[in-house]
Tab-separated table of C-alpha atoms and ligand atoms in Angstrom:
chain	number	residue	atom	x	y	z
A	1412	MET	CA	-34.312	12.375	102.892
A	1413	GLY	CA	-37.008	14.916	102.075
A	1414	ASP	CA	-40.766	14.676	102.506
A	1415	LEU	CA	-41.472	14.126	98.823
A	1416	LEU	CA	-39.168	11.128	98.619
A	1417	ASN	CA	-40.699	9.670	101.774
A	1418	ARG	CA	-44.138	10.171	100.343
A	1419	ALA	CA	-43.183	8.430	97.076
A	1420	ARG	CA	-41.591	5.519	98.933
A	1421	GLU	CA	-44.595	5.030	101.128
A	1422	PHE	CA	-46.962	5.288	98.192
A	1423	GLU	CA	-45.121	2.790	95.979
A	1424	SER	CA	-44.529	0.320	98.840
A	1425	ARG	CA	-48.274	-0.230	99.141
A	1426	TRP	CA	-48.413	-1.259	95.462
A	1427	ILE	CA	-45.314	-3.454	95.759
A	1428	GLN	CA	-46.693	-5.326	98.784
A	1429	ASP	CA	-50.162	-5.740	97.361
A	1430	PRO	CA	-49.980	-5.544	93.560
A	1431	PRO	CA	-53.289	-5.687	91.692
A	1432	MET	CA	-54.008	-8.671	89.436
A	1433	GLU	CA	-53.253	-7.229	86.027
A	1434	LEU	CA	-51.217	-8.048	82.980
A	1435	ARG	CA	-47.458	-7.448	83.149
A	1436	PRO	CA	-44.621	-8.693	80.989
A	1437	LEU	CA	-42.529	-11.424	82.651
A	1438	PHE	CA	-39.069	-10.389	81.434
A	1439	HIS	CA	-39.388	-6.682	80.722
A	1440	PHE	CA	-38.985	-4.251	83.565
A	1441	THR	CA	-42.109	-2.297	84.527
A	1442	PRO	CA	-42.536	0.198	87.377
A	1443	PRO	CA	-44.444	-0.893	90.501
A	1444	VAL	CA	-47.044	1.788	89.834
A	1445	GLY	CA	-47.378	4.907	87.704
A	1446	TRP	CA	-45.366	6.153	84.769
A	1447	LEU	CA	-41.936	5.074	83.492
A	1448	ASN	CA	-39.721	6.568	80.793
A	1449	ASP	CA	-35.934	6.548	80.274
A	1450	PRO	CA	-33.535	4.106	81.919
A	1451	ASN	CA	-31.094	5.954	84.195
A	1452	GLY	CA	-28.053	5.083	86.319
A	1453	PHE	CA	-27.720	1.686	84.624
A	1454	SER	CA	-24.635	0.318	86.387
A	1455	TRP	CA	-22.996	-2.500	88.336
A	1456	TYR	CA	-22.708	-1.641	92.009
A	1457	ASP	CA	-22.049	-3.748	95.078
A	1458	GLY	CA	-22.417	-7.077	93.269
A	1459	GLN	CA	-25.644	-6.321	91.412
A	1460	TYR	CA	-27.007	-4.529	88.395
A	1461	HIS	CA	-28.784	-1.296	89.252
A	1462	LEU	CA	-31.434	0.227	87.075
A	1463	PHE	CA	-33.008	3.577	87.834
A	1464	TYR	CA	-35.704	5.094	85.694
A	1465	GLN	CA	-37.719	8.220	85.046
A	1466	TYR	CA	-40.713	7.677	87.277
A	1467	TYR	CA	-43.924	9.401	88.250
A	1468	PRO	CA	-45.563	7.098	90.785
A	1469	TYR	CA	-48.841	8.970	91.268
A	1470	ASN	CA	-50.433	8.381	87.900
A	1471	THR	CA	-49.734	6.806	84.540
A	1472	HIS	CA	-48.794	10.026	82.754
A	1473	TRP	CA	-45.530	11.959	82.821
A	1474	GLY	CA	-45.396	14.294	85.829
A	1475	ALA	CA	-42.855	15.772	88.268
A	1476	ILE	CA	-40.231	13.171	87.567
A	1477	HIS	CA	-38.620	11.039	90.305
A	1478	TRP	CA	-36.026	8.304	89.938
A	1479	GLY	CA	-37.371	4.802	90.563
A	1480	HIS	CA	-34.889	2.057	91.363
A	1481	ALA	CA	-34.478	-1.719	91.000
A	1482	VAL	CA	-31.673	-4.291	91.245
A	1483	SER	CA	-30.984	-7.581	89.480
A	1484	HIS	CA	-28.471	-10.428	89.340
A	1485	ASP	CA	-29.103	-11.243	85.690
A	1486	LEU	CA	-30.590	-8.138	84.004
A	1487	LEU	CA	-33.946	-9.893	83.573
A	1488	GLN	CA	-35.551	-10.453	86.973
A	1489	TRP	CA	-35.607	-7.181	88.891
A	1490	THR	CA	-36.344	-6.467	92.558
A	1491	TYR	CA	-37.737	-3.059	93.398
A	1492	ARG	CA	-35.735	-0.828	95.666
A	1493	PRO	CA	-37.337	2.300	97.121
A	1494	ALA	CA	-37.450	5.342	94.854
A	1495	ALA	CA	-34.041	7.015	94.855
A	1496	LEU	CA	-34.682	10.679	94.032
A	1497	ALA	CA	-37.631	13.045	94.311
A	1498	PRO	CA	-37.895	16.549	92.806
A	1499	GLU	CA	-37.737	18.423	96.073
A	1500	ASN	CA	-34.821	20.858	95.950
A	1501	ASP	CA	-34.745	24.355	94.507
A	1502	TYR	CA	-32.533	23.160	91.621
A	1503	ASP	CA	-34.690	20.130	90.636
A	1504	LYS	CA	-38.142	20.950	91.971
A	1505	ASP	CA	-39.942	20.266	88.681
A	1506	GLY	CA	-38.112	17.064	87.829
A	1507	CYS	CA	-35.077	14.865	88.376
A	1508	PHE	CA	-34.408	14.255	84.705
A	1509	SER	CA	-32.253	11.541	83.168
A	1510	GLY	CA	-28.696	10.710	84.127
A	1511	SER	CA	-26.284	7.945	84.920
A	1512	GLY	CA	-24.447	6.141	87.717
A	1513	ILE	CA	-20.939	4.970	88.557
A	1514	THR	CA	-18.987	3.523	91.514
A	1515	MET	CA	-16.655	6.047	93.165
A	1516	ASP	CA	-13.135	5.168	94.299
A	1517	ASP	CA	-14.282	5.078	97.914
A	1518	GLY	CA	-16.980	2.517	97.071
A	1519	ARG	CA	-19.999	4.836	97.128
A	1520	HIS	CA	-22.495	4.963	94.267
A	1521	LEU	CA	-22.604	8.264	92.448
A	1522	LEU	CA	-25.629	9.395	90.434
A	1523	MET	CA	-25.450	12.373	88.098
A	1524	TYR	CA	-28.741	13.767	86.825
A	1525	THR	CA	-30.405	16.834	85.365
A	1526	GLY	CA	-32.394	19.125	87.633
A	1527	TYR	CA	-35.369	20.779	85.939
A	1528	VAL	CA	-37.017	23.993	87.128
A	1529	TYR	CA	-39.719	25.864	85.208
A	1530	ASP	CA	-38.694	29.419	84.422
A	1531	GLU	CA	-41.643	31.577	85.464
A	1532	GLU	CA	-40.295	34.448	83.372
A	1533	ASP	CA	-39.979	32.515	80.158
A	1534	PRO	CA	-43.003	33.197	77.888
A	1535	GLU	CA	-42.785	29.597	76.630
A	1536	HIS	CA	-42.681	28.334	80.218
A	1537	ARG	CA	-39.603	26.206	79.570
A	1538	GLY	CA	-37.402	24.728	82.285
A	1539	ILE	CA	-33.853	25.641	83.250
A	1540	GLN	CA	-31.650	22.540	83.240
A	1541	THR	CA	-28.604	22.008	85.478
A	1542	GLN	CA	-26.522	18.967	86.387
A	1543	ASN	CA	-26.583	17.519	89.879
A	1544	ILE	CA	-25.098	14.747	91.983
A	1545	ALA	CA	-26.518	12.308	94.528
A	1546	ILE	CA	-24.371	9.778	96.389
A	1547	GLY	CA	-25.570	6.615	98.037
A	1548	ASP	CA	-25.098	3.055	99.197
A	1549	GLY	CA	-27.293	1.253	96.680
A	1550	THR	CA	-30.543	2.052	98.532
A	1551	ASP	CA	-30.458	5.584	99.955
A	1552	TYR	CA	-29.047	8.538	98.053
A	1553	GLU	CA	-28.141	11.933	99.451
A	1554	LYS	CA	-28.142	14.934	97.149
A	1555	TYR	CA	-24.782	16.712	97.148
A	1556	VAL	CA	-24.644	19.946	99.175
A	1557	ASN	CA	-22.932	21.865	96.360
A	1558	ASN	CA	-25.574	21.098	93.727
A	1559	PRO	CA	-25.867	22.097	90.952
A	1560	VAL	CA	-22.393	20.954	89.980
A	1561	ILE	CA	-22.857	22.306	86.437
A	1562	ARG	CA	-24.952	25.433	86.067
A	1563	THR	CA	-26.158	27.149	82.937
A	1564	GLN	CA	-23.416	29.778	83.294
A	1565	ASP	CA	-20.848	26.961	82.965
A	1566	ILE	CA	-21.870	26.159	79.394
A	1567	PRO	CA	-20.650	27.855	76.196
A	1568	ASP	CA	-22.370	31.072	75.082
A	1569	THR	CA	-24.472	29.714	72.261
A	1570	SER	CA	-25.751	26.771	74.318
A	1571	ASP	CA	-29.402	26.840	75.211
A	1572	PRO	CA	-30.018	26.752	79.012
A	1573	TYR	CA	-33.437	25.217	78.366
A	1574	ASP	CA	-31.916	22.274	76.512
A	1575	PHE	CA	-28.999	20.917	78.527
A	1576	ARG	CA	-29.543	17.484	79.930
A	1577	ASP	CA	-28.930	13.795	80.511
A	1578	PRO	CA	-25.293	13.411	81.693
A	1579	LYS	CA	-23.655	10.040	80.984
A	1580	ILE	CA	-20.612	9.577	83.154
A	1581	TRP	CA	-17.567	7.310	82.824
A	1582	LYS	CA	-14.127	6.951	84.349
A	1583	THR	CA	-11.050	7.656	82.256
A	1584	GLU	CA	-7.791	5.713	82.400
A	1585	ASP	CA	-6.182	8.243	84.750
A	1586	GLY	CA	-9.018	7.747	87.261
A	1587	SER	CA	-10.753	11.064	86.607
A	1588	TYR	CA	-14.353	11.342	85.386
A	1589	GLN	CA	-15.881	12.559	82.139
A	1590	ALA	CA	-19.486	13.081	81.152
A	1591	VAL	CA	-21.239	13.700	77.856
A	1592	ILE	CA	-24.284	15.972	78.091
A	1593	ALA	CA	-26.830	16.788	75.383
A	1594	SER	CA	-27.133	20.456	74.597
A	1595	GLY	CA	-29.217	22.563	72.276
A	1596	ASP	CA	-27.320	25.167	70.325
A	1597	LEU	CA	-29.079	28.383	69.442
A	1598	LYS	CA	-27.587	28.208	65.915
A	1599	LEU	CA	-26.393	24.697	65.207
A	1600	GLY	CA	-29.253	22.543	66.463
A	1601	ALA	CA	-28.027	19.777	68.721
A	1602	LYS	CA	-24.606	19.109	70.170
A	1603	VAL	CA	-22.860	16.926	72.713
A	1604	LEU	CA	-20.698	18.650	75.341
A	1605	VAL	CA	-17.952	16.951	77.344
A	1606	PHE	CA	-17.287	17.868	80.987
A	1607	HIS	CA	-14.401	16.721	83.138
A	1608	SER	CA	-13.985	16.151	86.881
A	1609	PRO	CA	-11.077	14.989	89.057
A	1610	ASP	CA	-13.361	13.478	91.711
A	1611	GLY	CA	-16.906	13.205	90.304
A	1612	LEU	CA	-17.991	16.274	92.277
A	1613	GLN	CA	-16.273	19.306	90.774
A	1614	TRP	CA	-16.979	19.649	87.083
A	1615	LYS	CA	-15.510	21.830	84.334
A	1616	TYR	CA	-16.486	22.239	80.706
A	1617	SER	CA	-13.950	20.496	78.476
A	1618	HIS	CA	-15.061	20.719	74.841
A	1619	CYS	CA	-17.838	20.253	72.341
A	1620	MET	CA	-17.634	16.719	71.027
A	1621	THR	CA	-19.926	17.121	68.053
A	1622	VAL	CA	-22.662	19.301	66.552
A	1623	ASN	CA	-25.411	18.053	64.291
A	1624	ASP	CA	-25.553	21.194	62.094
A	1625	ASN	CA	-29.324	20.844	62.045
A	1626	ARG	CA	-29.150	17.333	60.590
A	1627	PHE	CA	-30.769	14.483	62.507
A	1628	GLY	CA	-33.447	16.360	64.373
A	1629	LYS	CA	-33.738	19.568	66.349
A	1630	MET	CA	-32.358	18.438	69.693
A	1631	TRP	CA	-30.549	15.362	70.945
A	1632	GLU	CA	-31.227	13.706	74.277
A	1633	CYS	CA	-29.636	10.998	76.416
A	1634	PRO	CA	-26.172	10.750	74.842
A	1635	ASP	CA	-23.842	7.872	75.620
A	1636	TYR	CA	-20.233	7.377	74.628
A	1637	PHE	CA	-18.101	4.214	74.856
A	1638	LEU	CA	-15.643	1.930	73.106
A	1639	LEU	CA	-17.121	-1.096	71.397
A	1640	ASP	CA	-14.832	-3.679	69.790
A	1641	SER	CA	-12.080	-1.007	69.920
A	1642	GLN	CA	-14.186	1.541	68.059
A	1643	GLU	CA	-15.627	4.752	69.438
A	1644	VAL	CA	-19.404	4.935	69.593
A	1645	LEU	CA	-21.700	7.847	70.313
A	1646	LEU	CA	-25.380	7.155	70.984
A	1647	VAL	CA	-27.855	10.004	70.847
A	1648	ASN	CA	-31.622	10.247	70.685
A	1649	ALA	CA	-32.821	12.678	68.081
A	1650	MET	CA	-36.101	14.538	68.503
A	1651	ASP	CA	-38.371	15.557	65.618
A	1652	MET	CA	-36.422	14.026	62.759
A	1653	ALA	CA	-37.555	14.170	59.185
A	1654	GLU	CA	-37.791	10.851	57.402
A	1655	GLU	CA	-34.591	9.864	55.546
A	1656	GLY	CA	-34.826	6.877	53.245
A	1657	SER	CA	-35.559	3.641	55.015
A	1658	GLU	CA	-32.949	4.159	57.762
A	1659	PHE	CA	-34.389	7.115	59.710
A	1660	HIS	CA	-38.040	7.438	60.534
A	1661	LYS	CA	-40.062	10.579	61.019
A	1662	GLY	CA	-40.157	11.549	64.679
A	1663	ASN	CA	-37.791	10.297	67.355
A	1664	ASN	CA	-34.874	8.008	66.512
A	1665	GLY	CA	-32.129	6.469	68.605
A	1666	LEU	CA	-28.914	6.980	66.601
A	1667	PHE	CA	-25.766	4.859	66.742
A	1668	ILE	CA	-22.784	6.857	65.453
A	1669	LEU	CA	-19.415	5.272	64.729
A	1670	GLY	CA	-16.435	7.598	64.582
A	1671	HIS	CA	-13.151	8.630	66.104
A	1672	SER	CA	-12.064	11.503	68.344
A	1673	ASP	CA	-9.390	13.738	66.962
A	1674	SER	CA	-6.450	13.553	69.326
A	1675	ASP	CA	-5.922	17.352	69.680
A	1676	GLN	CA	-9.333	18.629	70.609
A	1677	GLY	CA	-11.342	15.488	71.240
A	1678	ILE	CA	-13.755	16.336	68.440
A	1679	PHE	CA	-15.720	13.306	67.366
A	1680	CYS	CA	-15.465	12.717	63.613
A	1681	GLU	CA	-18.416	10.734	62.435
A	1682	HIS	CA	-17.888	7.771	60.051
A	1683	SER	CA	-21.350	6.277	59.861
A	1684	VAL	CA	-24.763	6.757	61.462
A	1685	PHE	CA	-27.441	4.083	61.924
A	1686	THR	CA	-30.830	3.803	63.560
A	1687	LEU	CA	-30.621	1.755	66.739
A	1688	ASP	CA	-34.058	0.240	66.364
A	1689	HIS	CA	-36.389	0.191	63.372
A	1690	GLY	CA	-39.533	-0.558	65.351
A	1691	MET	CA	-41.998	1.828	66.923
A	1692	ASP	CA	-40.866	1.670	70.520
A	1693	PHE	CA	-37.263	2.147	71.525
A	1694	TYR	CA	-35.813	5.403	72.861
A	1695	ALA	CA	-33.352	6.907	75.338
A	1696	GLY	CA	-31.187	3.769	75.436
A	1697	GLN	CA	-28.379	3.672	77.983
A	1698	THR	CA	-25.437	1.269	78.160
A	1699	MET	CA	-23.159	-0.224	80.802
A	1700	GLU	CA	-20.227	-2.600	80.713
A	1701	THR	CA	-20.617	-5.891	82.585
A	1702	THR	CA	-17.783	-7.324	84.681
A	1703	ASP	CA	-17.138	-9.839	81.861
A	1704	GLY	CA	-16.670	-7.020	79.358
A	1705	ARG	CA	-19.993	-6.998	77.505
A	1706	ARG	CA	-21.566	-3.695	76.478
A	1707	ILE	CA	-25.273	-3.906	77.349
A	1708	LEU	CA	-27.951	-1.538	76.072
A	1709	ILE	CA	-31.365	-1.095	77.662
A	1710	GLY	CA	-33.984	1.272	76.277
A	1711	TRP	CA	-37.347	2.713	77.147
A	1712	MET	CA	-39.663	0.508	75.088
A	1713	GLN	CA	-41.730	3.401	73.933
A	1714	ASN	CA	-40.998	6.665	72.322
A	1715	PRO	CA	-42.330	10.121	73.123
A	1716	GLY	CA	-44.511	9.920	69.999
A	1717	THR	CA	-46.172	6.623	70.895
A	1718	THR	CA	-47.386	7.198	74.433
A	1719	LEU	CA	-50.349	9.418	73.825
A	1720	LYS	CA	-53.127	7.095	72.758
A	1721	ARG	CA	-54.294	4.727	75.463
A	1722	THR	CA	-56.889	2.051	75.158
A	1723	VAL	CA	-56.062	0.031	78.239
A	1724	GLU	CA	-55.523	1.597	81.648
A	1725	ARG	CA	-53.516	-0.301	84.239
A	1726	SER	CA	-51.910	0.833	87.479
A	1727	TYR	CA	-48.616	1.263	85.605
A	1728	TYR	CA	-47.585	2.497	82.166
A	1729	GLY	CA	-44.287	1.912	80.375
A	1730	GLN	CA	-41.685	-0.835	80.122
A	1731	MET	CA	-38.011	-1.290	79.310
A	1732	SER	CA	-36.643	-3.307	76.398
A	1733	ILE	CA	-34.892	-6.615	76.908
A	1734	PRO	CA	-31.270	-5.658	77.649
A	1735	ARG	CA	-29.149	-6.283	74.550
A	1736	GLU	CA	-25.531	-7.169	73.942
A	1737	LEU	CA	-23.876	-4.872	71.417
A	1738	LYS	CA	-21.125	-5.763	68.946
A	1739	ILE	CA	-19.723	-4.354	65.747
A	1740	ARG	CA	-19.515	-6.716	62.801
A	1741	ASN	CA	-18.438	-5.631	59.305
A	1742	GLY	CA	-18.732	-1.976	60.274
A	1743	ARG	CA	-22.321	-2.394	61.486
A	1744	LEU	CA	-23.904	-2.580	64.890
A	1745	VAL	CA	-25.329	-5.976	65.769
A	1746	GLN	CA	-27.585	-6.521	68.772
A	1747	SER	CA	-28.788	-9.656	70.527
A	1748	PRO	CA	-30.841	-10.237	73.670
A	1749	VAL	CA	-28.544	-10.745	76.694
A	1750	ARG	CA	-27.388	-14.366	76.827
A	1751	GLU	CA	-28.902	-14.668	80.344
A	1752	LEU	CA	-32.298	-15.008	78.631
A	1753	GLU	CA	-31.313	-18.479	77.422
A	1754	ARG	CA	-31.345	-19.750	81.030
A	1755	TYR	CA	-35.098	-19.212	81.058
A	1756	ARG	CA	-35.754	-21.355	77.984
A	1757	SER	CA	-37.996	-24.379	78.502
A	1758	GLU	CA	-40.252	-26.678	76.421
A	1759	LYS	CA	-38.271	-26.698	73.225
A	1760	THR	CA	-40.222	-27.375	70.022
A	1761	VAL	CA	-38.392	-27.907	66.735
A	1762	HIS	CA	-39.649	-28.039	63.132
A	1763	ARG	CA	-37.021	-28.636	60.498
A	1764	ASN	CA	-37.164	-28.198	56.732
A	1765	VAL	CA	-40.815	-27.303	56.465
A	1766	CYS	CA	-41.600	-26.515	52.797
A	1767	LEU	CA	-44.204	-23.842	52.100
A	1768	HIS	CA	-45.664	-23.384	48.611
A	1769	SER	CA	-47.793	-20.211	48.583
A	1770	GLU	CA	-49.728	-21.254	51.643
A	1771	GLN	CA	-50.571	-20.404	55.203
A	1772	ILE	CA	-49.717	-22.876	57.970
A	1773	ARG	CA	-49.515	-23.352	61.706
A	1774	LEU	CA	-46.946	-25.637	63.260
A	1775	ASP	CA	-47.658	-28.019	66.160
A	1776	GLY	CA	-46.498	-26.605	69.486
A	1777	ILE	CA	-45.586	-23.194	68.043
A	1778	HIS	CA	-47.846	-20.812	69.908
A	1779	GLY	CA	-47.810	-18.657	73.018
A	1780	ARG	CA	-47.125	-15.131	74.178
A	1781	VAL	CA	-43.942	-15.531	76.238
A	1782	LEU	CA	-41.583	-17.135	73.767
A	1783	ASP	CA	-38.107	-17.110	72.328
A	1784	LEU	CA	-38.372	-18.123	68.650
A	1785	GLU	CA	-35.468	-18.800	66.316
A	1786	MET	CA	-36.311	-19.160	62.653
A	1787	THR	CA	-34.524	-19.413	59.343
A	1788	VAL	CA	-36.199	-18.956	56.020
A	1789	SER	CA	-34.531	-19.854	52.742
A	1790	SER	CA	-35.321	-20.227	49.069
A	1791	ILE	CA	-35.864	-23.787	47.885
A	1792	LYS	CA	-33.840	-23.115	44.744
A	1793	ALA	CA	-31.217	-20.387	44.785
A	1794	GLU	CA	-32.482	-18.878	41.510
A	1795	ALA	CA	-36.170	-18.858	42.557
A	1796	ILE	CA	-36.558	-16.300	45.305
A	1797	PHE	CA	-39.988	-16.369	46.962
A	1798	ASP	CA	-42.147	-13.233	46.842
A	1799	SER	CA	-42.852	-12.875	50.527
A	1800	PHE	CA	-42.738	-14.554	53.890
A	1801	VAL	CA	-45.025	-13.324	56.661
A	1802	ILE	CA	-45.178	-14.332	60.328
A	1803	GLN	CA	-48.372	-13.406	62.117
A	1804	PHE	CA	-48.097	-13.588	65.883
A	1805	ALA	CA	-50.069	-12.644	69.000
A	1806	GLN	CA	-52.924	-13.862	66.857
A	1807	SER	CA	-56.571	-14.755	67.426
A	1808	ASP	CA	-59.568	-14.688	65.094
A	1809	GLU	CA	-59.673	-10.900	65.365
A	1810	GLN	CA	-56.155	-9.800	66.228
A	1811	TYR	CA	-52.594	-10.214	65.002
A	1812	SER	CA	-49.339	-8.394	64.441
A	1813	GLU	CA	-46.965	-9.284	61.655
A	1814	LEU	CA	-43.476	-9.309	60.252
A	1815	SER	CA	-43.158	-9.402	56.435
A	1816	ILE	CA	-40.017	-10.198	54.485
A	1817	ILE	CA	-40.105	-9.200	50.821
A	1818	PRO	CA	-36.673	-10.196	49.498
A	1819	LYS	CA	-37.099	-9.137	45.858
A	1820	ALA	CA	-37.991	-5.601	46.921
A	1821	GLY	CA	-35.290	-5.674	49.619
A	1822	ARG	CA	-37.874	-4.749	52.247
A	1823	VAL	CA	-38.909	-5.850	55.685
A	1824	THR	CA	-41.915	-4.440	57.495
A	1825	VAL	CA	-43.627	-4.806	60.843
A	1826	SER	CA	-47.206	-3.954	61.602
A	1827	ARG	CA	-49.402	-3.893	64.687
A	1828	SER	CA	-52.306	-2.285	62.856
A	1829	HIS	CA	-54.519	-5.292	63.677
A	1830	SER	CA	-53.179	-5.898	67.161
A	1831	GLY	CA	-56.594	-5.324	68.722
A	1832	ALA	CA	-56.717	-2.112	70.578
A	1833	ASP	CA	-55.251	0.580	68.337
A	1834	PRO	CA	-52.263	1.199	70.571
A	1835	THR	CA	-50.892	4.410	69.081
A	1836	ASN	CA	-50.845	6.555	66.005
A	1837	LEU	CA	-47.695	4.763	64.814
A	1838	ASN	CA	-48.440	1.179	63.933
A	1839	GLU	CA	-46.232	0.249	60.984
A	1840	ARG	CA	-42.582	0.507	60.079
A	1841	GLU	CA	-40.548	-0.552	57.097
A	1842	THR	CA	-36.847	-0.756	56.405
A	1843	ALA	CA	-34.359	-2.095	53.867
A	1844	LEU	CA	-33.335	-5.723	53.986
A	1845	SER	CA	-29.633	-6.219	53.388
A	1846	GLU	CA	-28.958	-8.085	50.163
A	1847	TRP	CA	-30.718	-11.452	49.916
A	1848	ASN	CA	-28.158	-14.248	50.034
A	1849	GLY	CA	-30.611	-17.134	49.957
A	1850	LYS	CA	-31.259	-17.401	53.693
A	1851	LEU	CA	-32.349	-15.201	56.576
A	1852	CYS	CA	-32.275	-15.758	60.356
A	1853	ILE	CA	-34.982	-14.219	62.532
A	1854	ARG	CA	-35.226	-14.232	66.298
A	1855	MET	CA	-38.364	-13.037	67.999
A	1856	ILE	CA	-38.915	-12.448	71.728
A	1857	LEU	CA	-42.554	-12.264	72.756
A	1858	ASP	CA	-43.464	-11.221	76.293
A	1859	TYR	CA	-47.244	-10.598	76.527
A	1860	CYS	CA	-47.008	-6.825	76.037
A	1861	SER	CA	-44.311	-6.630	73.360
A	1862	ALA	CA	-42.429	-8.179	70.480
A	1863	GLU	CA	-38.736	-7.659	69.719
A	1864	ILE	CA	-37.511	-8.963	66.393
A	1865	PHE	CA	-33.823	-9.423	65.539
A	1866	ILE	CA	-33.166	-9.895	61.834
A	1867	GLY	CA	-30.026	-11.556	60.445
A	1868	ASP	CA	-27.184	-11.249	62.903
A	1869	GLY	CA	-29.138	-8.582	64.783
A	1870	GLU	CA	-28.175	-5.775	62.392
A	1871	THR	CA	-31.854	-4.825	62.133
A	1872	VAL	CA	-34.052	-4.818	65.217
A	1873	PHE	CA	-37.736	-3.988	65.551
A	1874	SER	CA	-39.222	-3.325	68.978
A	1875	MET	CA	-42.893	-2.735	69.602
A	1876	THR	CA	-45.304	-2.808	72.462
A	1877	LEU	CA	-48.574	-4.707	72.045
A	1878	GLU	CA	-51.949	-4.185	73.650
A	1879	THR	CA	-53.243	-7.481	72.320
A	1880	ASP	CA	-55.456	-9.728	74.394
A	1881	PRO	CA	-53.014	-12.170	76.165
A	1882	GLU	CA	-55.112	-15.124	74.956
A	1883	ALA	CA	-54.229	-14.283	71.331
A	1884	GLU	CA	-51.503	-16.944	71.211
A	1885	ASP	CA	-51.473	-18.255	67.665
A	1886	ILE	CA	-48.589	-17.995	65.253
A	1887	THR	CA	-49.081	-18.416	61.511
A	1888	PHE	CA	-46.547	-18.626	58.695
A	1889	ILE	CA	-47.585	-17.424	55.231
A	1890	SER	CA	-45.619	-17.729	51.997
A	1891	GLN	CA	-46.025	-16.324	48.530
A	1892	GLY	CA	-43.743	-18.567	46.508
A	1893	ASP	CA	-41.704	-21.556	47.629
A	1894	LEU	CA	-39.528	-21.523	50.689
A	1895	ILE	CA	-38.071	-23.664	53.461
A	1896	LEU	CA	-38.664	-22.801	57.069
A	1897	ASN	CA	-36.878	-23.971	60.228
A	1898	VAL	CA	-38.332	-23.045	63.599
A	1899	THR	CA	-37.105	-23.633	67.142
A	1900	ALA	CA	-39.355	-22.266	69.862
A	1901	TYR	CA	-38.844	-22.111	73.613
A	1902	ARG	CA	-41.317	-21.057	76.210
A	1903	LEU	CA	-39.678	-18.543	78.533
A	1904	ASP	CA	-40.286	-19.472	82.143
A	1905	PRO	CA	-39.387	-16.909	84.844
A	1906	THR	CA	-39.432	-19.570	87.589
A	1907	LEU	CA	-36.490	-21.472	86.095
A	1908	VAL	CA	-33.673	-19.392	87.593
T	2947	LIG	C1	-36.035	11.611	77.036
T	2947	LIG	C2	-36.206	12.761	78.027
T	2947	LIG	C3	-34.864	13.232	78.573
T	2947	LIG	C4	-35.248	13.860	79.872
T	2947	LIG	C5	-36.358	12.955	80.337
T	2947	LIG	C6	-37.435	13.635	81.124
T	2947	LIG	O1	-37.147	10.790	76.943
T	2947	LIG	O2	-36.898	13.824	77.420
T	2947	LIG	O3	-34.161	14.092	77.731
T	2947	LIG	O4	-34.175	13.896	80.776
T	2947	LIG	O5	-36.915	12.365	79.176
T	2947	LIG	O6	-38.310	12.686	81.674
């Protein structure tokens, strides 16, 4: 272990042992101290879930990136482990960028990550990116002596050595390893390259899985590839996208691409592309398969475009999303919070068949900031669709955020414009509502510093961080027109499990 890793471990351990009294979410992972971005190495190893993350312990802004580490039995309550990687070798001295983890045949835990080194000769001062390995026992990780295992000379000619990152590794049926890696192409924009290895250590370029032909942003990051309900899925995170209808927002988008690989060359033929999350804060998602066969996605609950403005300073900055179960239904991705969250439900409050006639109401017992809310809203008469239904939450006299359903216009919007502190320069989002069939289900998870909203079956999800005063606990329901509302609310209690 090098000096920089020791220094990081010693530094963070002081914050873990003696954390300051400050606001933290109860069910969303946050770093012990400092900055967090992408989830990395999300995997099951030695009887526990492991989550690593892009981490700069020394202040709350992105810096020379380390890998932080935590473990969990249920994906929701995490225990910190000491930082796993520090940028202290000649091939990663300016950052241990994103990557993934897997159990090797001999039982060791293998991490594959991108090493980042600023190129002093480059006029734009960009960084050379190579792929590297570290192997460990679930606590301590040793960087592989033959790093980098994939160098820039191992990539095709038109690939950009300054944009080659974020390996996601998996094991194939014959026991060998494959990895998808995001790559910039000097002509084609973004692409995903596939590399192959017999043992996880020696890697060879296999083929280019897909190119974006300058659609969907300038560069892709953090790819992931897996089978979901027998269909092939490619996840990528697109940088600098132009707005496209109500599906793709300007800026950074996580994309979920359904397709199939052609059997000759392994080229991924795209069938359909969706946004993973329609809210303001979800990026760089990574998946793993649980031992009971569920595909779980966790994301950085932020996005490179929403981290700049700060109104509240704490000892840490950044959080992960609630891990989500993924499924495909009717050709669409559906997402729901991991079922483990239900074990933390307490104090159930139910309101059935509440009729609203162009009014604003509160319901007894429906308030709080750490809640799991299930709601259905329906028209009173099938032929008389209401104009709008709005839920204001994290609300006080001065502050609120809101979800608005406007069925006639086929629109749903979220806003945190009045959430108190102006958290970022991106405070509202809107998307299309699938056709109104008289009734809509909504699930909302509130956890002090965020709201995640699952619409319908979970085919539309909005994630957003909140910097609202934690005492802003009210929830208000507002209708324009006549509707029927059902609400079941649970307080989420971390001491229950
Ligand atoms: C995505 C990303 C990755 C990179 C990492 C650096 O947010 O830019 O592509 O590996 O963050 O922290």
